[in-house]
XYZ file of C-alpha atoms in Angstrom:
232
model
C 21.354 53.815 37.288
C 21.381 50.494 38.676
C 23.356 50.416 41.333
C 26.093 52.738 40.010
C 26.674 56.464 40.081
C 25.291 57.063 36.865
C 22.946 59.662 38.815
C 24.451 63.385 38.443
C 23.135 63.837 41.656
C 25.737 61.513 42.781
C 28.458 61.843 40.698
C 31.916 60.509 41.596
C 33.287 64.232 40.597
C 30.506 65.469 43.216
C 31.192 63.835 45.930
C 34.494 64.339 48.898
C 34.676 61.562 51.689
C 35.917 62.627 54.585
C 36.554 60.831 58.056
C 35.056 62.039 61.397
C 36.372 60.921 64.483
C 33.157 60.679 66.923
C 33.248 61.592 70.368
C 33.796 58.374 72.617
C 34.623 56.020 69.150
C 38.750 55.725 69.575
C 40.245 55.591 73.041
C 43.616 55.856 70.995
C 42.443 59.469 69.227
C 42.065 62.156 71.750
C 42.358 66.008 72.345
C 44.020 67.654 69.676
C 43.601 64.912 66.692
C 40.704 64.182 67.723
C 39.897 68.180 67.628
C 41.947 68.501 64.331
C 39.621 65.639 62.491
C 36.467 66.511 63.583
C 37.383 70.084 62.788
C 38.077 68.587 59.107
C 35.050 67.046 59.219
C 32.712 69.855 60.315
C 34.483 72.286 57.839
C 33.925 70.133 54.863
C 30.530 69.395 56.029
C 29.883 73.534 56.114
C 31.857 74.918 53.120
C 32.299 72.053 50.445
C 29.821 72.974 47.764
C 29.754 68.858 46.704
C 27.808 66.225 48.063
C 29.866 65.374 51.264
C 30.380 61.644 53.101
C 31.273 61.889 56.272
C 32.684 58.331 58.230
C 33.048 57.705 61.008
C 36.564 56.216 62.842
C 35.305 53.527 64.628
C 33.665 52.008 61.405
C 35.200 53.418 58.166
C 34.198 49.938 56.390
C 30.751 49.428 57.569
C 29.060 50.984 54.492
C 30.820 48.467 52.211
C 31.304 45.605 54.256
C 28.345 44.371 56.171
C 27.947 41.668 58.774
C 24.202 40.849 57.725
C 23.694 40.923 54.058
C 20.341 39.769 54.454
C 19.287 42.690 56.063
C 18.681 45.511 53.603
C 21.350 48.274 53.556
C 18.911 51.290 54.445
C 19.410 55.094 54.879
C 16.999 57.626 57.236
C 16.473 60.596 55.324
C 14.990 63.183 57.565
C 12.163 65.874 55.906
C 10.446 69.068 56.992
C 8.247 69.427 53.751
C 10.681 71.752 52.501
C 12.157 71.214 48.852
C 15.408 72.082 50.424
C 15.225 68.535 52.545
C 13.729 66.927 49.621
C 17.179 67.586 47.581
C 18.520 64.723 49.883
C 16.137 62.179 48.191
C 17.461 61.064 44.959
C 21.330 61.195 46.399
C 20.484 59.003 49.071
C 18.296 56.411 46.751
C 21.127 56.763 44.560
C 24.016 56.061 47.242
C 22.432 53.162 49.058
C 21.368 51.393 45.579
C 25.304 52.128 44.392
C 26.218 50.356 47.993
C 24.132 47.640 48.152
C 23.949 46.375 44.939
C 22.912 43.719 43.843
C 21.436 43.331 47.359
C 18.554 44.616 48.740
C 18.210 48.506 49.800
C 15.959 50.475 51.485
C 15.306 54.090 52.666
C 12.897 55.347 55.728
C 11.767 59.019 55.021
C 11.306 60.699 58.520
C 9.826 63.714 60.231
C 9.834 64.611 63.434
C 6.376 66.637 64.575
C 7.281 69.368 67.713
C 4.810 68.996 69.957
C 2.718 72.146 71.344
C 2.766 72.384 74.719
C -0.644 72.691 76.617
C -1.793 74.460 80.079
C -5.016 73.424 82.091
C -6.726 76.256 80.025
C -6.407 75.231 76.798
C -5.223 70.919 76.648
C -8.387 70.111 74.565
C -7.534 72.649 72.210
C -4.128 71.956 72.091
C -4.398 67.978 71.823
C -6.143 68.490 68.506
C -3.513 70.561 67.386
C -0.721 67.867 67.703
C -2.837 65.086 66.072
C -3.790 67.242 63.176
C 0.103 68.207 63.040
C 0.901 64.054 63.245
C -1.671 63.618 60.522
C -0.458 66.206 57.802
C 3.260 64.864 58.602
C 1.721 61.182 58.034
C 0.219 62.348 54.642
C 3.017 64.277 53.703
C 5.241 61.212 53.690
C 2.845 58.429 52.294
C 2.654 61.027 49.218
C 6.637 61.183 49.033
C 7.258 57.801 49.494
C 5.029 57.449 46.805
C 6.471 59.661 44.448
C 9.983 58.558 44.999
C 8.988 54.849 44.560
C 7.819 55.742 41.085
C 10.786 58.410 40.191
C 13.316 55.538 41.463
C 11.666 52.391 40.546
C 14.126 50.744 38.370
C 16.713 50.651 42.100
C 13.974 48.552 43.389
C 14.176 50.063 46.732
C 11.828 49.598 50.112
C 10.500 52.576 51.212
C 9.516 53.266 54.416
C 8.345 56.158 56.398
C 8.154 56.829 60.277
C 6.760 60.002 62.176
C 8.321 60.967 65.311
C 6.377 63.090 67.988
C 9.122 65.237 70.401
C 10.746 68.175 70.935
C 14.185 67.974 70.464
C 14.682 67.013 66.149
C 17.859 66.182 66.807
C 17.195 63.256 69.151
C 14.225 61.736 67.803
C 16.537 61.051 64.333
C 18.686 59.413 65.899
C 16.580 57.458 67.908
C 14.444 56.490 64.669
C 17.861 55.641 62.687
C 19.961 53.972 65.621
C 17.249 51.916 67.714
C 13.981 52.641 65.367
C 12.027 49.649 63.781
C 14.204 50.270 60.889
C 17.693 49.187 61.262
C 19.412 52.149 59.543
C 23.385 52.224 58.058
C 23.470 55.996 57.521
C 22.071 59.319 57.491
C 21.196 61.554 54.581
C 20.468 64.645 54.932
C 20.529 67.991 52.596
C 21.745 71.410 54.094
C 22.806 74.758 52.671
C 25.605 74.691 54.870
C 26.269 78.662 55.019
C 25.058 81.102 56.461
C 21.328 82.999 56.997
C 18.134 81.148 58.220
C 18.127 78.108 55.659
C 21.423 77.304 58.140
C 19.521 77.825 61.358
C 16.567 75.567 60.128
C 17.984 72.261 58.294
C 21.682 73.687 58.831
C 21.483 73.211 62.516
C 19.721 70.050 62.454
C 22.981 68.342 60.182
C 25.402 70.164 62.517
C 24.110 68.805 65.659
C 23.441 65.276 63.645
C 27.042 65.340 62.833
C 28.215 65.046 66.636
C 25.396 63.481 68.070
C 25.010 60.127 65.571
C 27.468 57.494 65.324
C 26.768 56.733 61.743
C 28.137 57.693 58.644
C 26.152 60.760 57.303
C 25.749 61.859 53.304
C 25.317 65.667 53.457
C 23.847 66.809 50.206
C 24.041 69.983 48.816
C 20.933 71.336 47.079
C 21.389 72.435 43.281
C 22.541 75.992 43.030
C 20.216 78.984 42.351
C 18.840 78.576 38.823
C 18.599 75.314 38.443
C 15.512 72.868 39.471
C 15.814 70.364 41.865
C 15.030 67.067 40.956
C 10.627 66.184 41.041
C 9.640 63.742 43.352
């Protein structure tokens, strides 16, 4: 691959950019084209059956043209342990190498862990539930990290991994990709995008991304019925 979008999982015929216009980014674009765009946006984002790019007004170049080139173009890619969020890892690797190239790129695999609240009666008991929670979600991701730095090697990407501890998913992701230790450029994320429960789960969590983050988002699609995802 090496940089380009030799990856099927990223292939140019695969993927439809799209521009978002974020709440608060244009004091030009408001009410209805602002409600018109985003409505383009979302819809894409929920029925295209492609890999979808979503940008965002204020910064439709910021992918491609980058104040600090030093700095390593990197995407958060957010996982539940699912092999529906793990679709998202190979597309993103793929995208940010394709971006960056020939300079450096990174990725930071998160999870966020939902913490179990505790009453007098039982805070021992539940304490020891939330570390062994943090723990498995730490182990989880040193093993994928792992894997993926071997499956991707030849992009010669840094990979990273952070665990977030809170309540609300949505806020925790963006707080690790907008003002985490890890300076991140955009968000990558898989979702089936239609209906049933897989929608409710990692469906919600990209539809709430979408108007919450001010960064450009990569919504992946995971391969249809039949065929295998790829092995990380």
């Amino acid at each position: 691959m090496s940089g380009t979008f030799g990856n099927p999982d990223l292939d140019r015929d695969r993927l439809w950019t799209t521009r978002s216009v974020h709440p608060g980014s244009s004091p030009v674009r408001t009410g209805f084209t602002r409600w018109v765009l985003g409505s383009v946006a979302h819809t894409l984002a929920h029925e295209s059956t492609v890999h979808t790019l979503i940008l965002r007004e204020s910064e439709p170049a910021s992918l491609l043209s980058r104040s600090d080139a030093t700095r390593p173009l990197c995407a958060l890619v957010p996982l539940d342990g699912s092999a529906l969020s793990e679709t998202a890892l190979i597309p993103a690797a793929g995208l940010v190498a394709a971006l960056a190239a020939p300079a450096q790129r990174a990725l930071c695999l998160a999870q966020v862990v939902k913490l179990v609240q505790a009453t007098a009666d039982d805070e021992g008991f539940v304490r020891q539930i939330n570390v062994e929670a943090l723990q498995r979600a730490i182990t989880y991701l040193a093993i994928a990290a792992e894997r993926l730095q071997m499956t991707a090697k030849e992009l010669r990407l840094a990979i990273t991994w952070s665990v977030a501890q809170e309540n609300d998913v949505v806020s925790a992701l963006v707080g690790l990709a907008e003002h985490g230790e890890k300076e991140c450029d955009l968000i990558v994320i898989s979702t089936h995008g239609r209906g049933g429960l897989e929608r409710l789960v990692m469906g919600s969590v990209a539809e709430r991304l979408l108007t919450t983050t001010k960064l450009p988002m990569l919504i992946v699609r995971p391969p249809k019925q039949g065929c295998k995802p790829p092995v990380i």
